[in-house]
mmCIF file of C-alpha atoms in Angstrom:
data_model
loop_
_atom_site.group_PDB
_atom_site.id
_atom_site.type_symbol
_atom_site.label_atom_id
_atom_site.label_comp_id
_atom_site.label_asym_id
_atom_site.label_seq_id
_atom_site.Cartn_x
_atom_site.Cartn_y
_atom_site.Cartn_z
ATOM 1 C CA MET A 17 161.483 197.378 197.689
ATOM 2 C CA ILE A 18 159.017 195.473 199.895
ATOM 3 C CA ALA A 19 156.889 194.520 196.871
ATOM 4 C CA ALA A 20 159.979 193.330 194.957
ATOM 5 C CA ASN A 21 161.163 191.190 197.894
ATOM 6 C CA LEU A 22 157.698 189.658 198.288
ATOM 7 C CA ALA A 23 157.442 188.805 194.592
ATOM 8 C CA LEU A 24 160.935 187.330 194.368
ATOM 9 C CA ASP A 25 161.408 185.660 197.737
ATOM 10 C CA GLY A 26 157.992 185.270 199.364
ATOM 11 C CA THR A 27 158.903 187.623 202.192
ATOM 12 C CA PRO A 28 158.368 191.398 202.541
ATOM 13 C CA SER A 29 161.786 191.904 204.148
ATOM 14 C CA ALA A 30 165.253 191.773 202.665
ATOM 15 C CA GLU A 31 167.201 188.564 203.155
ATOM 16 C CA LYS A 32 168.625 188.307 206.664
ATOM 17 C CA GLU A 33 170.546 185.125 206.033
ATOM 18 C CA ASP A 34 172.848 184.575 203.133
ATOM 19 C CA ARG A 35 175.810 182.421 204.023
ATOM 20 C CA VAL A 36 178.041 180.047 202.147
ATOM 21 C CA LEU A 37 178.587 176.538 203.507
ATOM 22 C CA ALA A 38 181.288 174.297 202.064
ATOM 23 C CA VAL A 39 182.202 170.703 202.772
ATOM 24 C CA GLY A 40 184.734 168.839 200.637
ATOM 25 C CA PRO A 41 184.189 169.753 196.955
ATOM 26 C CA LEU A 42 180.579 170.886 197.594
ATOM 27 C CA GLU A 43 179.601 174.516 198.176
ATOM 28 C CA VAL A 44 176.109 175.982 198.642
ATOM 29 C CA ARG A 45 174.642 179.341 199.577
ATOM 30 C CA LEU A 46 171.916 179.171 202.215
ATOM 31 C CA GLN A 47 169.103 181.686 201.880
ATOM 32 C CA ARG A 48 165.861 181.487 203.951
ATOM 33 C CA GLY A 49 165.794 177.694 204.165
ATOM 34 C CA ALA A 50 166.631 177.167 200.490
ATOM 35 C CA ILE A 51 169.941 176.253 198.954
ATOM 36 C CA GLN A 52 171.234 178.431 196.141
ATOM 37 C CA ALA A 53 174.266 178.539 193.855
ATOM 38 C CA ILE A 54 175.131 174.858 194.295
ATOM 39 C CA ARG A 55 178.676 174.131 193.129
ATOM 40 C CA PHE A 56 180.656 170.900 192.985
ATOM 41 C CA ARG A 57 184.409 171.103 192.377
ATOM 42 C CA GLY A 58 183.893 174.708 191.309
ATOM 43 C CA ARG A 59 181.252 173.864 188.677
ATOM 44 C CA HIS A 60 177.762 175.338 188.857
ATOM 45 C CA MET A 61 175.363 172.388 189.321
ATOM 46 C CA LEU A 62 172.019 173.938 190.393
ATOM 47 C CA GLY A 63 170.790 177.486 190.713
ATOM 48 C CA SER A 64 168.365 176.715 193.524
ATOM 49 C CA LEU A 65 166.642 173.908 195.390
ATOM 50 C CA ALA A 66 163.714 175.018 197.547
ATOM 51 C CA PHE A 67 160.200 174.188 198.748
ATOM 52 C CA LEU A 68 157.842 176.854 197.357
ATOM 53 C CA VAL A 69 154.134 177.590 197.799
ATOM 54 C CA ARG A 70 152.064 179.425 195.168
ATOM 55 C CA ASP A 71 148.481 180.515 195.800
ATOM 56 C CA ARG A 72 145.540 179.986 193.422
ATOM 57 C CA GLY A 73 146.635 183.050 191.396
ATOM 58 C CA TRP A 74 150.304 181.864 191.226
ATOM 59 C CA GLY A 75 151.362 184.475 193.795
ATOM 60 C CA THR A 76 154.220 183.669 196.162
ATOM 61 C CA VAL A 77 152.925 182.847 199.650
ATOM 62 C CA PRO A 78 155.108 184.353 202.403
ATOM 63 C CA ILE A 79 156.960 181.707 204.414
ATOM 64 C CA GLU A 80 157.688 181.973 208.119
ATOM 65 C CA LEU A 81 160.933 180.217 208.964
ATOM 66 C CA GLU A 82 162.305 179.065 212.313
ATOM 67 C CA HIS A 83 165.761 177.538 212.748
ATOM 68 C CA MET A 84 165.418 174.227 214.576
ATOM 69 C CA GLY A 85 169.008 173.124 214.625
ATOM 70 C CA GLN A 86 172.299 172.778 212.852
ATOM 71 C CA GLU A 87 175.431 170.699 213.003
ATOM 72 C CA ILE A 88 178.383 171.937 210.992
ATOM 73 C CA ARG A 89 181.580 169.887 210.919
ATOM 74 C CA ALA A 90 184.583 169.688 208.615
ATOM 75 C CA ASP A 91 183.230 166.561 206.850
ATOM 76 C CA ARG A 92 179.466 167.285 206.787
ATOM 77 C CA PHE A 93 176.680 169.640 207.756
ATOM 78 C CA SER A 94 173.031 169.275 208.690
ATOM 79 C CA LEU A 95 170.436 172.054 208.995
ATOM 80 C CA LYS A 96 166.782 171.865 210.026
ATOM 81 C CA PHE A 97 164.000 174.455 209.671
ATOM 82 C CA ALA A 98 160.317 174.608 210.637
ATOM 83 C CA CYS A 99 158.302 176.473 208.004
ATOM 84 C CA THR A 100 154.730 177.700 207.648
ATOM 85 C CA ALA A 101 152.859 179.308 204.760
ATOM 86 C CA ARG A 102 149.529 180.976 205.436
ATOM 87 C CA GLY A 103 147.286 182.843 203.048
ATOM 88 C CA SER A 104 143.588 183.470 202.533
ATOM 89 C CA ASP A 105 142.994 179.801 201.653
ATOM 90 C CA ILE A 106 146.390 178.249 202.510
ATOM 91 C CA ASP A 107 147.632 176.861 205.815
ATOM 92 C CA LEU A 108 150.665 174.604 205.368
ATOM 93 C CA SER A 109 153.439 173.553 207.762
ATOM 94 C CA TRP A 110 156.590 171.579 206.999
ATOM 95 C CA GLU A 111 160.087 170.786 208.175
ATOM 96 C CA THR A 112 163.029 171.102 205.828
ATOM 97 C CA GLN A 113 166.271 169.237 206.437
ATOM 98 C CA ILE A 114 169.405 169.913 204.408
ATOM 99 C CA GLU A 115 172.412 167.604 204.682
ATOM 100 C CA ALA A 116 175.724 167.539 202.840
ATOM 101 C CA SER A 117 178.853 165.422 203.067
ATOM 102 C CA ALA A 118 182.486 165.788 202.003
ATOM 103 C CA GLU A 119 181.827 163.057 199.407
ATOM 104 C CA GLY A 120 179.564 165.511 197.560
ATOM 105 C CA LEU A 121 176.192 164.069 198.597
ATOM 106 C CA LEU A 122 173.558 166.784 199.022
ATOM 107 C CA THR A 123 170.095 165.974 200.400
ATOM 108 C CA LEU A 124 167.115 168.268 200.905
ATOM 109 C CA SER A 125 164.059 166.598 202.417
ATOM 110 C CA VAL A 126 160.671 168.048 203.292
ATOM 111 C CA ARG A 127 157.909 166.584 205.437
ATOM 112 C CA GLY A 128 154.728 168.602 205.738
ATOM 113 C CA ARG A 129 151.004 168.784 206.226
ATOM 114 C CA ALA A 130 147.972 170.906 205.464
ATOM 115 C CA ASN A 131 146.559 172.318 208.709
ATOM 116 C CA GLY A 132 143.146 172.902 207.170
ATOM 117 C CA PRO A 133 141.475 173.312 203.772
ATOM 118 C CA THR A 134 144.174 174.503 201.383
ATOM 119 C CA THR A 135 144.127 175.531 197.719
ATOM 120 C CA THR A 136 147.421 176.044 195.883
ATOM 121 C CA ASN A 137 148.679 176.045 192.328
ATOM 122 C CA ARG A 138 152.000 174.654 193.539
ATOM 123 C CA ALA A 139 153.427 173.400 196.800
ATOM 124 C CA GLY A 140 156.578 171.395 196.377
ATOM 125 C CA LEU A 141 160.270 171.182 195.683
ATOM 126 C CA VAL A 142 161.532 173.292 192.820
ATOM 127 C CA ALA A 143 164.972 172.772 191.273
ATOM 128 C CA LEU A 144 166.389 175.426 188.964
ATOM 129 C CA HIS A 145 168.867 173.814 186.595
ATOM 130 C CA PRO A 146 171.561 175.736 184.699
ATOM 131 C CA THR A 147 170.700 176.509 181.057
ATOM 132 C CA SER A 148 173.842 174.599 180.069
ATOM 133 C CA TRP A 149 171.973 171.426 181.068
ATOM 134 C CA ALA A 150 169.355 171.836 178.325
ATOM 135 C CA GLY A 151 168.721 168.429 176.744
ATOM 136 C CA ALA A 152 170.800 166.526 179.335
ATOM 137 C CA LYS A 153 169.457 163.517 181.235
ATOM 138 C CA VAL A 154 168.725 164.124 184.933
ATOM 139 C CA GLU A 155 167.925 161.417 187.491
ATOM 140 C CA VAL A 156 165.583 162.299 190.351
ATOM 141 C CA VAL A 157 165.437 159.851 193.277
ATOM 142 C CA HIS A 158 162.697 159.964 195.882
#
């Protein structure tokens, strides 16, 4: 099971955190600093939105996560995490902030840095869209 967890989630242990947060018509599942199963007014909008790191062989780099703070209210929530990914030739650190409002606005922002020479095949935000969106226009703002 450890190998399966590492391949799927970038961590050798089973998920310790899996909670649903809802505000207004927006609902998300929080899992290790990523947001999963994003729904708006009951409709599935995104499967996942997360910052991932892949090594030079496309392997998942384990991520250490530390909760830095949260504010959860009836009309909005805000969560902040400090993250690090270290491998044989990877040393990255970043902060992830997730915010949502009762109006349906969902924001995930990442600010990070390489702490030394780093080689990756991918280090960035990954959004998994539903297959029902195939061929649809999507606007990304950054």
